[in-house]
Short mmCIF file of C-alpha atoms and ligand atoms in Angstrom, two decimals:
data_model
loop_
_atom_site.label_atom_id
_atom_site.label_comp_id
_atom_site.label_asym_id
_atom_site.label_seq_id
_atom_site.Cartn_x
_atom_site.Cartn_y
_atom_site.Cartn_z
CA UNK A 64 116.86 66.18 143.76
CA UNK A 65 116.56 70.28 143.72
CA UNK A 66 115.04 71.99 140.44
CA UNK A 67 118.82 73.23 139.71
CA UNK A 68 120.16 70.12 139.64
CA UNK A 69 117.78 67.97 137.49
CA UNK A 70 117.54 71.13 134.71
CA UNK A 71 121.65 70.92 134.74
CA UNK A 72 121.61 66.69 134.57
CA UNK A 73 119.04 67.09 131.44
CA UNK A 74 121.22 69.89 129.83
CA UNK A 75 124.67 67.71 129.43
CA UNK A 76 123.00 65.09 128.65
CA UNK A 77 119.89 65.50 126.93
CA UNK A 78 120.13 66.15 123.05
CA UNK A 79 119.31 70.28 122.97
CA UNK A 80 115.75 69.73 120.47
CA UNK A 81 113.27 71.31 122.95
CA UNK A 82 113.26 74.83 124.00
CA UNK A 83 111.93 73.89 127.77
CA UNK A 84 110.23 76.34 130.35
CA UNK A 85 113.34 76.15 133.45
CA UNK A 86 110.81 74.18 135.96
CA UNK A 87 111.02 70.77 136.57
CA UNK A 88 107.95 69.00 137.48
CA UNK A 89 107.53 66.13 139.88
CA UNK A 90 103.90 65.96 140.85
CA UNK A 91 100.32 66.02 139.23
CA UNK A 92 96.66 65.54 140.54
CA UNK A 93 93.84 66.61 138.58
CA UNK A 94 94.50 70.23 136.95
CA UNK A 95 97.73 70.56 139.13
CA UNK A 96 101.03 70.08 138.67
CA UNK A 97 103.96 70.58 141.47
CA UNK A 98 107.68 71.55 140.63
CA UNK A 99 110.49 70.15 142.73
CA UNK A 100 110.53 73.27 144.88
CA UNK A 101 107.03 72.34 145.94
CA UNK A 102 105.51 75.14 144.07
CA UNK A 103 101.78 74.67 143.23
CA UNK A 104 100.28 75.53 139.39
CA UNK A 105 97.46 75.26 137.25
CA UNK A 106 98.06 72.77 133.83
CA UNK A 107 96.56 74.60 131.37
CA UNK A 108 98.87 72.50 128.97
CA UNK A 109 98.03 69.04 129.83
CA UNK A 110 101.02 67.52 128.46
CA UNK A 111 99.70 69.19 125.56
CA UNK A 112 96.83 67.90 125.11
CA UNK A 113 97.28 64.63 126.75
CA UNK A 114 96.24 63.86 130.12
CA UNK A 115 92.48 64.64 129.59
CA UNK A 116 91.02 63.03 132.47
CA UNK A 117 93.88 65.26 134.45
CA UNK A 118 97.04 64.04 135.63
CA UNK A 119 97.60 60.32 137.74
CA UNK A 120 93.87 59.82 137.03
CA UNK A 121 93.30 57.48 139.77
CA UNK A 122 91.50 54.87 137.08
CA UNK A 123 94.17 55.06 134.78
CA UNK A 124 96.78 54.37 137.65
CA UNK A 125 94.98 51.28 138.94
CA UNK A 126 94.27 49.67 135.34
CA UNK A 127 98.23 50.36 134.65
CA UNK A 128 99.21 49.02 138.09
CA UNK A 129 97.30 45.96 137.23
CA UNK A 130 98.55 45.64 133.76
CA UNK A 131 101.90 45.46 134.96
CA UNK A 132 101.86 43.17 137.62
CA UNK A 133 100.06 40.57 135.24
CA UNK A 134 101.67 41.12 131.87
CA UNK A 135 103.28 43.94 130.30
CA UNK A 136 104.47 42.91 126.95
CA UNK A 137 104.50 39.86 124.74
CA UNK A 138 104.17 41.61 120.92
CA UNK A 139 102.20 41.05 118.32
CA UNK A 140 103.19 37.72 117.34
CA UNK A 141 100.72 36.54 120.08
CA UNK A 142 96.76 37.86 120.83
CA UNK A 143 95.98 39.76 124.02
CA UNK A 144 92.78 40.44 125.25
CA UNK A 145 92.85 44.43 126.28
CA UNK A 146 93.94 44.98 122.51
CA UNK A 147 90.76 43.85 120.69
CA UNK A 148 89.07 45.74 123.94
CA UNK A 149 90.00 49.23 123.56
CA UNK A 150 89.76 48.73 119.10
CA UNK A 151 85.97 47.37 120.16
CA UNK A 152 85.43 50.55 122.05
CA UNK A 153 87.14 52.77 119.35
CA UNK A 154 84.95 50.87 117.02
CA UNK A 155 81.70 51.07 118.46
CA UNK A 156 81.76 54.68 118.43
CA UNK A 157 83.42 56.11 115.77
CA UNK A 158 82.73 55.55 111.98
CA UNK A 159 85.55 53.06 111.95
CA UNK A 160 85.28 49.38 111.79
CA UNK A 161 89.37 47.99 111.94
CA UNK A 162 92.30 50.08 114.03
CA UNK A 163 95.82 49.52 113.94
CA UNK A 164 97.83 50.64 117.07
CA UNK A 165 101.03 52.09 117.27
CA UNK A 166 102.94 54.66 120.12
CA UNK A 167 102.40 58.15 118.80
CA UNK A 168 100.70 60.94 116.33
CA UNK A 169 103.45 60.33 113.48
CA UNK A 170 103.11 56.81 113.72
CA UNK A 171 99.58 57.10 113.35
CA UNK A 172 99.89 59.08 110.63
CA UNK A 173 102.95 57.44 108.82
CA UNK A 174 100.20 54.46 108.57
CA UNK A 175 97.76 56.09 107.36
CA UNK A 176 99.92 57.60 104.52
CA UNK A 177 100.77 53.65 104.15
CA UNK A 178 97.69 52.48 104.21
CA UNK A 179 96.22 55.08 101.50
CA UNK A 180 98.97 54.60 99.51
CA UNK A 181 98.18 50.69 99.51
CA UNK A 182 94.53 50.69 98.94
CA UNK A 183 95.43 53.18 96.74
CA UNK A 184 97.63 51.32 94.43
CA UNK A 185 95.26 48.43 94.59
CA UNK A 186 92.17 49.91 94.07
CA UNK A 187 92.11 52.93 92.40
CA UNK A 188 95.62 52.22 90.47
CA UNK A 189 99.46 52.10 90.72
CA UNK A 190 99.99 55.96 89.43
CA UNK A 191 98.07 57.10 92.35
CA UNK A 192 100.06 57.76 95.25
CA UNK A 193 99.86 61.83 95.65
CA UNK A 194 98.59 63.50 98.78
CA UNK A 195 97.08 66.67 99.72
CA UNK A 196 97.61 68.13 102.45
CA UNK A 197 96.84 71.61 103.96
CA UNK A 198 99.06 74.37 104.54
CA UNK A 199 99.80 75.44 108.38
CA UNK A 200 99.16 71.39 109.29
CA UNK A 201 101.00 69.58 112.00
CA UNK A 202 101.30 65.93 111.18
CA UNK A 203 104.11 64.92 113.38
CA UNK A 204 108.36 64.71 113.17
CA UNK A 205 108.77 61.57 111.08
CA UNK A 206 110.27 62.18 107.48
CA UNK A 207 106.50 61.02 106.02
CA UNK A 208 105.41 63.51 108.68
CA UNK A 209 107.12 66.28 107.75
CA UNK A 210 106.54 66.00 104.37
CA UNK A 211 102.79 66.06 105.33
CA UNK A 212 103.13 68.66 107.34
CA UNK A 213 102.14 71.97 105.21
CA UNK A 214 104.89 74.39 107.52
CA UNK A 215 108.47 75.08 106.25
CA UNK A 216 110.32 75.41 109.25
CA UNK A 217 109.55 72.22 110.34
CA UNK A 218 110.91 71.13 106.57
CA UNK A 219 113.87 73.29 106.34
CA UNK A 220 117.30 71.24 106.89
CA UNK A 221 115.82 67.96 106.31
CA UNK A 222 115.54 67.89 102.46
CA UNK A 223 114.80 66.02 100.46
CA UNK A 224 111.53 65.44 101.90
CA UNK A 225 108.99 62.34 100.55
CA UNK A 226 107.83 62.51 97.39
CA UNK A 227 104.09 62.92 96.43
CA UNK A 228 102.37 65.57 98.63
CA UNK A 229 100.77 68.96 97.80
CA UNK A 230 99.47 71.84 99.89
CA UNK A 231 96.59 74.07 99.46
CA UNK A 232 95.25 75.95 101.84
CA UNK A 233 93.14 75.24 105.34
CA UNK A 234 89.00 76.32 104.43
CA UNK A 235 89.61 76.63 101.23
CA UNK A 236 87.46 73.79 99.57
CA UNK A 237 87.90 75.27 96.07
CA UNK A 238 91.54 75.64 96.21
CA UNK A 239 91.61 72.05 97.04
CA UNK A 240 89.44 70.79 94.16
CA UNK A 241 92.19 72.35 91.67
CA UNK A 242 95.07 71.02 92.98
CA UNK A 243 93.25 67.25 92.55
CA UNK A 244 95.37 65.73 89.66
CA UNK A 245 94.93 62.07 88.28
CA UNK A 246 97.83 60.86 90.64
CA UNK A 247 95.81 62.22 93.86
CA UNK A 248 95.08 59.23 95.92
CA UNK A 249 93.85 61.28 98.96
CA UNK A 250 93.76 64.62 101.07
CA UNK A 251 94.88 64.62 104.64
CA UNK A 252 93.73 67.42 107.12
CA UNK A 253 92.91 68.47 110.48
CA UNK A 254 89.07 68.73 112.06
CA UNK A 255 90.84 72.39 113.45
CA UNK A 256 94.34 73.40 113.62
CA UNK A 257 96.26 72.47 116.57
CA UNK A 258 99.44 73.41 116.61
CA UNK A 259 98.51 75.91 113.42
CA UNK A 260 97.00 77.93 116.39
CA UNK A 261 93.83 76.62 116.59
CA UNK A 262 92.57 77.77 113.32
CA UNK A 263 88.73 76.44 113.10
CA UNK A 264 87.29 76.17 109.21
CA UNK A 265 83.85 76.93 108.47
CA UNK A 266 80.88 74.50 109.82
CA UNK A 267 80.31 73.15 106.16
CA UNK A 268 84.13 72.92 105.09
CA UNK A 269 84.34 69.21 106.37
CA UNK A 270 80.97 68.26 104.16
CA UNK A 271 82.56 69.91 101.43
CA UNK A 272 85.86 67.86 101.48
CA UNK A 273 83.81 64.68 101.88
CA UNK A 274 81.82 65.37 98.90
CA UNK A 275 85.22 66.79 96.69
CA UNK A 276 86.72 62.94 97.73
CA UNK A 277 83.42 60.90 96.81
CA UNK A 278 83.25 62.73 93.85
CA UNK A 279 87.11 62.08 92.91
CA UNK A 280 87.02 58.83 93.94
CA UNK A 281 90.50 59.64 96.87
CA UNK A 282 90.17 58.76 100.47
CA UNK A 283 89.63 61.09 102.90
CA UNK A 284 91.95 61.14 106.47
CA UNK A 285 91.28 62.96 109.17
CA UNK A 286 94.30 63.53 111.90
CA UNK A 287 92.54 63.78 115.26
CA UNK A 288 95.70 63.54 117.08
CA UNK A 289 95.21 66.49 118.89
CA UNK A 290 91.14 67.05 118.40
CA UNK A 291 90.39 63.70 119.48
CA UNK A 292 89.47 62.08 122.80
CA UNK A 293 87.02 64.58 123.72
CA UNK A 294 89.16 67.52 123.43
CA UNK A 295 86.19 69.51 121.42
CA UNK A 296 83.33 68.39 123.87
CA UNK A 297 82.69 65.38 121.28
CA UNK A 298 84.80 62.54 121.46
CA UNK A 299 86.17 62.70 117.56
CA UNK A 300 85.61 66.41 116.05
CA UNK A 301 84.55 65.11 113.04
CA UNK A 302 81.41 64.02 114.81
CA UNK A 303 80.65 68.19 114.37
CA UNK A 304 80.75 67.92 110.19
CA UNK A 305 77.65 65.08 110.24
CA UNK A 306 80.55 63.08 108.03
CA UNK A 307 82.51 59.85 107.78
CA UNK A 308 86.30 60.16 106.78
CA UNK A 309 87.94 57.32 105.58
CA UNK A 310 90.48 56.82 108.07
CA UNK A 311 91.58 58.59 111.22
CA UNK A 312 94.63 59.10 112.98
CA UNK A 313 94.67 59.02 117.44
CA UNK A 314 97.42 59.68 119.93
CA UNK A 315 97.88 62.49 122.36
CA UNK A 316 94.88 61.72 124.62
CA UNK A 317 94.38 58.16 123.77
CA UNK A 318 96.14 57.08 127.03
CA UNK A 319 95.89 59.98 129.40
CA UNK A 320 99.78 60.42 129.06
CA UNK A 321 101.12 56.79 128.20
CA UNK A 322 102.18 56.81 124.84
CA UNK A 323 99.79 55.44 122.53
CA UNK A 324 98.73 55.54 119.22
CA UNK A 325 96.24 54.37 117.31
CA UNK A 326 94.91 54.36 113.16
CA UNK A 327 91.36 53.27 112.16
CA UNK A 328 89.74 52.76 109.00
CA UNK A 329 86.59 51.22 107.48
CA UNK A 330 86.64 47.90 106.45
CA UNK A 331 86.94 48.59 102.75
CA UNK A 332 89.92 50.33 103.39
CA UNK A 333 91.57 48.58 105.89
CA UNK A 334 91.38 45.34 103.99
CA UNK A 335 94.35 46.93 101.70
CA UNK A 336 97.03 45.79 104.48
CA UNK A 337 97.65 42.06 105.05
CA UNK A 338 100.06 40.36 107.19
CA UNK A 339 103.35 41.66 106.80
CA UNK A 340 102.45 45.08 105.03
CA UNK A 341 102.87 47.08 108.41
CA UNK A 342 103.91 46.48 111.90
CA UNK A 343 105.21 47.78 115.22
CA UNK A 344 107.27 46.39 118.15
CA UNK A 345 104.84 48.20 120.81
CA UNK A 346 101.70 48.72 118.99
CA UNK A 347 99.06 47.57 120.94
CA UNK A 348 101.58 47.03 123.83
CA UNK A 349 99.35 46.05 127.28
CA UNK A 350 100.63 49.00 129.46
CA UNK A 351 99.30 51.13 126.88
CA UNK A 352 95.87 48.89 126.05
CA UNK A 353 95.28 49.31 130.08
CA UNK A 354 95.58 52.96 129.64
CA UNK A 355 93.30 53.63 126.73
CA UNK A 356 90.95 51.48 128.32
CA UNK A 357 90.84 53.19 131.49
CA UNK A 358 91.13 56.63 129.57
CA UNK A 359 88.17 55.68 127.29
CA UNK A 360 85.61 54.31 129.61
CA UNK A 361 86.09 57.07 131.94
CA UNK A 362 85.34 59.73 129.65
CA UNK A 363 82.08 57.65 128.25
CA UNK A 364 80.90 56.95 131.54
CA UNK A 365 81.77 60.03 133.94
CA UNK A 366 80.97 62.84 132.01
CA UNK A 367 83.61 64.19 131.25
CA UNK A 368 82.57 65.16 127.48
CA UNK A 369 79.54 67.37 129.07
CA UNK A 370 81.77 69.15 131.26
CA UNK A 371 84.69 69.64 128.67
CA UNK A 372 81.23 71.44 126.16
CA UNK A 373 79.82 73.38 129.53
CA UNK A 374 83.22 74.83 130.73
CA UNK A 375 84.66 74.76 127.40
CA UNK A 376 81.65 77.62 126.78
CA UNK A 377 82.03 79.30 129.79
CA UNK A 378 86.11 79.64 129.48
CA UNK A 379 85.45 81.30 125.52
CA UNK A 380 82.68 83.97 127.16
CA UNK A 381 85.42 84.58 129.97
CA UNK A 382 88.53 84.98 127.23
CA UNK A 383 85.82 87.51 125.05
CA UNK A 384 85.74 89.14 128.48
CA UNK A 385 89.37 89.28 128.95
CA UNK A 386 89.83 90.27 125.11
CA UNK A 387 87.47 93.44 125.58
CA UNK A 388 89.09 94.64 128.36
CA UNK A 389 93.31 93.82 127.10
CA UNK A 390 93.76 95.51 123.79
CA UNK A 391 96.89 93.03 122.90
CA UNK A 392 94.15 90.27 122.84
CA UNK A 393 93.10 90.69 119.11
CA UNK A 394 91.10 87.45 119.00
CA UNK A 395 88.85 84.41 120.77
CA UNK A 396 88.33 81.17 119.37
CA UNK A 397 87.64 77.56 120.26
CA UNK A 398 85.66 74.57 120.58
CA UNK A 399 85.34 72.54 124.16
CA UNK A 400 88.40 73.10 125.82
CA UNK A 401 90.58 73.51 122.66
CA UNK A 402 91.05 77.93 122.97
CA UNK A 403 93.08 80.30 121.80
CA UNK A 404 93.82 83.99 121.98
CA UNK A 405 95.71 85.40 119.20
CA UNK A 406 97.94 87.99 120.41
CA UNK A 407 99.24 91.58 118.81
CA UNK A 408 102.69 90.76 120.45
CA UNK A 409 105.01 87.63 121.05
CA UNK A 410 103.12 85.27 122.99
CA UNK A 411 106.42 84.24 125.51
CA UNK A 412 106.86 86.79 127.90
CA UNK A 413 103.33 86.16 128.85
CA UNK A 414 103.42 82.65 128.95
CA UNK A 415 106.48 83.27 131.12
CA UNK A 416 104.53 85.71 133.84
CA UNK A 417 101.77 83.46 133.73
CA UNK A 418 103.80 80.46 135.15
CA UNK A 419 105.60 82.76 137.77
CA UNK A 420 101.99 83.48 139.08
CA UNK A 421 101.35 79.44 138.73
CA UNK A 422 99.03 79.15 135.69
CA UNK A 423 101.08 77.11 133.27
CA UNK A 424 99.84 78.16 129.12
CA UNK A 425 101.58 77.40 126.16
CA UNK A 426 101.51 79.33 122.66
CA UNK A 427 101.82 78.38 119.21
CA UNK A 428 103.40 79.84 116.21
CA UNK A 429 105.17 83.23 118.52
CA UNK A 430 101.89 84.71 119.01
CA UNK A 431 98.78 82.63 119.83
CA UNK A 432 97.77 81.93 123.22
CA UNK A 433 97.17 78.06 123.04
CA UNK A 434 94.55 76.20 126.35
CA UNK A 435 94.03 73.11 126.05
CA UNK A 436 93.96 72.04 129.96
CA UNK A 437 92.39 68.70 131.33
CA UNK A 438 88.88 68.08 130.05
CA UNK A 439 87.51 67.68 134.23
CA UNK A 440 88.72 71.16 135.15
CA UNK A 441 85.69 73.18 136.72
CA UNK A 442 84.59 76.65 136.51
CA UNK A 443 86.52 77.75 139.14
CA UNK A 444 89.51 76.50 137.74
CA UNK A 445 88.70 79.10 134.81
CA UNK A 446 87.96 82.17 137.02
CA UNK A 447 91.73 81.55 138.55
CA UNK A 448 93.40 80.70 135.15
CA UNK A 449 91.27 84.38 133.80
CA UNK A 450 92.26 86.25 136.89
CA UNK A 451 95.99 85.02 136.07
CA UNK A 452 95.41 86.33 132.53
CA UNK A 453 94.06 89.42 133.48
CA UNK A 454 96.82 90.36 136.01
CA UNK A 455 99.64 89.53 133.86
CA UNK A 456 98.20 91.52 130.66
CA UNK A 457 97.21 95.01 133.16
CA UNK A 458 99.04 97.81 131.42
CA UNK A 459 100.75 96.02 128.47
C1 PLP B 257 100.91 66.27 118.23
C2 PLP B 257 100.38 66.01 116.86
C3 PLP B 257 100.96 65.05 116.01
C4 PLP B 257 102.24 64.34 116.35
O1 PLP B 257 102.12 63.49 117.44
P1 PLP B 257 103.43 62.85 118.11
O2 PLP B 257 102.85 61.90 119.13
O3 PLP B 257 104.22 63.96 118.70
O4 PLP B 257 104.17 62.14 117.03
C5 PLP B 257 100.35 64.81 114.80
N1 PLP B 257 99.23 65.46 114.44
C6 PLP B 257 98.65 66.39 115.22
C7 PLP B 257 97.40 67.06 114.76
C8 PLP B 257 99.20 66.70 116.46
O5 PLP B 257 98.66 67.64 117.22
#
């Protein structure tokens, strides 16, 4: 079907929520995408920060293939062996000891807020049920979610919203001391920023939330939809702080671009739900448990976190590059292949040239550059997407 064709089939029928670039993609390999014209680009999206390994990673494909020809779904009324697999893996290297799976980030999240809630109203009493959460967050576009979510337009139009949550804001450890009240059950935050713009607190800001929650006796959840899965060079960012949160919240990456989602606790915590408390159709589905599989034992075993640190640095030297030369570029941050440029102007028009010249960027909140491209992408990969950069921002 021609580009023209499939935009016009999704526009009458497609419910208008997503403001989408006018390309329609039918290809990937790696870094690459190809549009149905045959035109050729460089993903510095990812699926927003999904397919880390890089799109159709040929691992992923054959685990899927597999999965499906064998078994594909049977819920969770039944066991399955790749479930307790990939939760072993997740598991063995994370501070968590139990994980519950579900299909996205707001899933992931909506049972965490659950699960807090629970142990909370078990443990620690039945008037504790509040949450703190951080202002310029992204927690997903449930109603739970929003609520969470410290960012008004994402509120507005939807009221009322969830009772129970507070914001205070991002880095801010003293802020978020004095909004603790008796009712506070736990604080809910982001290792950095994604969809905030990338916004990366100071090195001892997770320590310090760690220490406010053991000293007030609330739990402490991190929400690594986005930083997870080796985006930041480790493969959880809170592996950076030297802490343990409580519980943690996975999606995006988890599956290299089949939806999956996954929440993971300690056992303490986790022992709060029983049968019954919380559930999902999918969760766990095989598809999916063949896919974070795949997606996890690749990026243990193939290096993929080394290279995602190594050209993670070398990209940030090449944006402060780009930034001394292009005046509009009024900042460079980052950590592994999570960057961003914040920008003196709106963010569009050069996300638009970009993808005319075949480098494919995305930007957050009108006005930061966001690049978060597949985690196997090489150094020459970087000098193309720069040069792309560089052209595009000559004489603005
Ligand atoms: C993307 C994102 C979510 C929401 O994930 P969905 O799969 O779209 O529901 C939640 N939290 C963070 C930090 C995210 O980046």
């Amino acid at each position: 079907m021609k580009e023209k064709k499939i935009m016009a089939l999704a526009d009458e029928n497609i419910m208008n929520t997503y403001r989408r670039v006018p390309i329609a993609l039918v290809k990937g390999e790696g870094a690459r995408l190809w549009d149905a014209n045959g035109k050729e680009y460089l993903d510095f999206v990812a699926g927003i920060a999904v397919c880390n390994l890089g799109h159709s990673h040929p691992n992923v494909v054959k685990a899927i293939k597999k999965q499906a020809k064998n078994l594909m779904h049977v819920s969770n009324l039944y066991y399955t062996r790749p479930q307790g697999e990939v939760a072993s893996i997740l598991t063995k290297h994370s501070f968590a000891d139990k994980v519950f799976f579900c299909n996205s980030g707001a899933e992931a999240n909506e049972a965490a807020i659950k699960l807090a809630r629970k142990y909370a109203h078990e443990n620690l009493g039945e008037d504790k049920f509040e949450l703190i959460t951080m202002k310029d967050s992204f927690h997903g576009r449930t109603m739970a979610t929003i609520t969470a979510t410290g960012q008004e337009k994402f509120q507005f139009g939807f009221t009322p919203l969830l009772d129970g949550f507070k914001y205070v804001p991002f880095n801010d450890p003293a802020a978020l001391e004095d909004a603790i009240t008796p009712k506070t059950c736990g604080i809910m935050l982001e290792p950095i920023q994604g969809e905030g713009g990338v916004i990366i607190p100071d090195d001892r800001y997770l320590a310090k939330v760690r220490d406010i929650c053991d000293r007030h006796r609330i739990l402490m959840i991190v929400d690594e939809v986005q930083t997870g899965i080796g985006r930041t060079g480790k493969l959880f960012a809170y592996e950076y702080s030297g802490i343990k949160p409580d519980i943690m919240t996975l999606a995006k990456a988890l599956g290299n671009g089949f939806p999956v989602g996954a929440m993971l606790a300690t056992e303490e915590i986790a022992r709060a739900f029983g049968p019954g408390n919380h559930a999902s159709t999918f969760g766990g589905n095989l598809l999916a448990m063949a896919a974070a599989k795949a997606t996890l034992e690749t990026m243990l075993d193939e290096g993929v976190l080394e290279n995602c640190g190594k050209t993670g640095e070398y990209f940030l030297s090449r944006l402060q590059a780009l930034k001394d030369k292009h005046a509009i570029i009024t900042g460079v941050r980052g950590r592994g292949l999570m960057l961003a440029c914040p920008l003196a102007v709106e963010g569009a028009d050069i996300v638009k040239k970009c993808q005319e010249k075949g480098l494919l960027i995305n930007c957050t909140g009108g006005k930061t550059l966001r690049f978060v491209p597949p985690l196997i992408i090489t150094e020459k990969d970087v000098e193309l997407a720069v040069a792309i950069l560089d052209e595009v921002m000559e004489g603005r």
